[in-house]
Every structure is written in structure tokens, then in C-alpha cells.
CSV table of C-alpha atoms in Angstrom, one decimal:
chain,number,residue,atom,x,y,z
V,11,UNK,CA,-7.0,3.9,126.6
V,12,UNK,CA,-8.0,4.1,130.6
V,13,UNK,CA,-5.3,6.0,131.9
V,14,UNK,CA,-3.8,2.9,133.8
V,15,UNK,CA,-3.2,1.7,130.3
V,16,UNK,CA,-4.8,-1.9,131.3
V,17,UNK,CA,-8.1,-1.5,129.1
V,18,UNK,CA,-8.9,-0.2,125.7
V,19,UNK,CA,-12.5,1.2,124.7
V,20,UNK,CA,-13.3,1.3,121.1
V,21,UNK,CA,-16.9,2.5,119.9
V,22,UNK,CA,-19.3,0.3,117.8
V,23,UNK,CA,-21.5,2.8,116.3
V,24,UNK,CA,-23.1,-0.1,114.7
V,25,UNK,CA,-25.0,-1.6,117.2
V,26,UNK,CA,-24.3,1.6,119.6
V,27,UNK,CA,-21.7,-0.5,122.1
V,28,UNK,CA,-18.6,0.0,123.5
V,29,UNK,CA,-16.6,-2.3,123.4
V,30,UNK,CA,-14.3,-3.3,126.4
V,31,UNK,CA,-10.7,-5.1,126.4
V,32,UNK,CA,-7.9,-5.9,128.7
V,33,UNK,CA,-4.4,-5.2,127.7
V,34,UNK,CA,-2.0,-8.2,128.3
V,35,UNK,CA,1.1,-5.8,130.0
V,36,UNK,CA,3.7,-8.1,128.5
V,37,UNK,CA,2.6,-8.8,125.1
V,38,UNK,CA,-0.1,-5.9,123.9
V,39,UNK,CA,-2.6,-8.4,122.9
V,40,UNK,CA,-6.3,-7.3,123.8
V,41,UNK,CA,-8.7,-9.8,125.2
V,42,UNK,CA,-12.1,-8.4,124.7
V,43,UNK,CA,-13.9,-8.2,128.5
V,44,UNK,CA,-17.1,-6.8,127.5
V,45,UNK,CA,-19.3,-5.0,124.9
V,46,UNK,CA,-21.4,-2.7,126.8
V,47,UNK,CA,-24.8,-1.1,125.4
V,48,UNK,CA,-23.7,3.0,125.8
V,49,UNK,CA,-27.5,4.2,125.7
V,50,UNK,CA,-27.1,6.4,123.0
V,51,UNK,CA,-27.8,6.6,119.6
V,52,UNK,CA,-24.1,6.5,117.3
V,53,UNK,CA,-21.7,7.1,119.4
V,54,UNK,CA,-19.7,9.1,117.6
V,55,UNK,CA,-16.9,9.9,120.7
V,56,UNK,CA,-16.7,8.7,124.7
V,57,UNK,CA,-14.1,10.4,126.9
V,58,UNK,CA,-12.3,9.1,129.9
V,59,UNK,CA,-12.1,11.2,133.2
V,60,UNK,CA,-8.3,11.7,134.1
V,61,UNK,CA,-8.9,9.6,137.3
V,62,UNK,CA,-10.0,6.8,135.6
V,63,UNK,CA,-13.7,6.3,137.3
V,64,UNK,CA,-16.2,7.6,134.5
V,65,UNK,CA,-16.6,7.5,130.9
V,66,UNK,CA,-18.8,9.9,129.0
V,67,UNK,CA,-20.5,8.6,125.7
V,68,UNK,CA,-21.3,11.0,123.3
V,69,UNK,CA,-24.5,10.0,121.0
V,70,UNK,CA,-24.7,11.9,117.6
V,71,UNK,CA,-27.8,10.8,116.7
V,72,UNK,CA,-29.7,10.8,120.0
V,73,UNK,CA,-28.8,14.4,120.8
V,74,UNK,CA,-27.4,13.3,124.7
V,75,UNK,CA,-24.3,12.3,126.8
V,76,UNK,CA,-24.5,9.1,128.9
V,77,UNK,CA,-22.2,8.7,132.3
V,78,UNK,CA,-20.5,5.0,132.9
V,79,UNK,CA,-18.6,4.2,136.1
V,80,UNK,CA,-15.6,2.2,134.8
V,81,UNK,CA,-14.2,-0.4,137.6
V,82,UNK,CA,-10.8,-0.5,138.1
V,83,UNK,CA,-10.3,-3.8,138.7
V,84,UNK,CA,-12.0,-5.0,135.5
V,85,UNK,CA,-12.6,-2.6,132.6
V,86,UNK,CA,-16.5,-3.4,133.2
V,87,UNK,CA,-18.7,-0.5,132.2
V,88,UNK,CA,-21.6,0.3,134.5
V,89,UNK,CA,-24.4,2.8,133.5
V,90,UNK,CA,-24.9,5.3,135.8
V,91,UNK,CA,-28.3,6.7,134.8
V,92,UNK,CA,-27.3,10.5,134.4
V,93,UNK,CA,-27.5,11.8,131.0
V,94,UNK,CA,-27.1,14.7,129.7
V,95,UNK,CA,-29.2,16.4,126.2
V,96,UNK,CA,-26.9,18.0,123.7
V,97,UNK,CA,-27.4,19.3,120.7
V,98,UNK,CA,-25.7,16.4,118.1
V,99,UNK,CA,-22.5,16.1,120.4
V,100,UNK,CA,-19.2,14.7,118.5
V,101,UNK,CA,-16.5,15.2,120.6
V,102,UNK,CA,-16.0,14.6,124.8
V,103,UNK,CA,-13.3,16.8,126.3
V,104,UNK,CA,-11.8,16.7,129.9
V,105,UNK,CA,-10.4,20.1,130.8
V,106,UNK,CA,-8.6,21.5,134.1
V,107,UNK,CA,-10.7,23.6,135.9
V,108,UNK,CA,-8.1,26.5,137.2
């Protein structure tokens, strides 16, 4: 869930998408907005930043992390370009830095 609780994000590892949908605030129904290619392979997990901006796909089979601006008046995923090469990464963590 983006943390404005407007849009929901599932992951298709399928067809390696991410699937994009508006929450209806009075009823919970989702209206799907946009399946967006994530640029890896599988993605087995995607985080959310705590501000809301970025999302962080996680591709299990392509070894690498891929960054996605989220816009906040839409849902719409954007790819940024940066990724990142891990080794099998399954899991995408936001921690306070102290």
C-alpha cells in the first residue's frame, strides 16, 4: 500500500509487472491504473519509501534492484534508470537511519 493509502501495488512475477490500482476511499474497491514493466527479472518483493516518492523492485532472477518515482497524484510508476546488482535479492527494507 503507498503510504497515503490511495494505491495498491501487487507484483506479477509472471510477466515481471507491477501492477498499479487506485483505492476507492469510500468503498475499498481497486480500479486497476496501470501495469508497469519493473525491469527486472521475477520480482519477488518491491518496497515503498516512507515518503511515498520511490519504489524499489527487487528482481530474483536478474540479480538487481530497479528505482521507480511513484506520482502522487496518480499511482503511475515511472522508471528512473538507476539500478542497482544484487546478489538474488528477495526482500526490500526501509530503515531509519539514526
Amino acid at each position: 500500500m503507498h503510504p497515503s493509502g490511495k494505491f495498491a501495488y501487487v507484483s506479477n512475477r509472471g510477466h515481471n509487472t507491477i501492477a498499479v490500482y487506485a483505492v476507492d476511499q469510500a468503498s475499498g474497491k481497486l480500479k486497476l491504473v496501470q501495469s508497469a514493466p519493473t525491469v527486472v527479472e521475477t520480482p519477488r518483493n518491491f518496497g515503498i519509501d516512507p515518503s511515498g516518492k520511490w519504489l524499489i523492485a527487487a528482481g530474483q532472477s536478474s540479480s538487481n534492484l530497479a528505482v521507480f518515482a511513484i506520482n502522487a497524484g496518480t499511482g503511475k510508476l515511472t522508471p528512473t534508470g538507476q539500478t542497482l546488482e544484487v546478489g538474488s535479492p528477495v526482500c526490500v527494507k526501509f530503515l531509519p537511519v539514526e
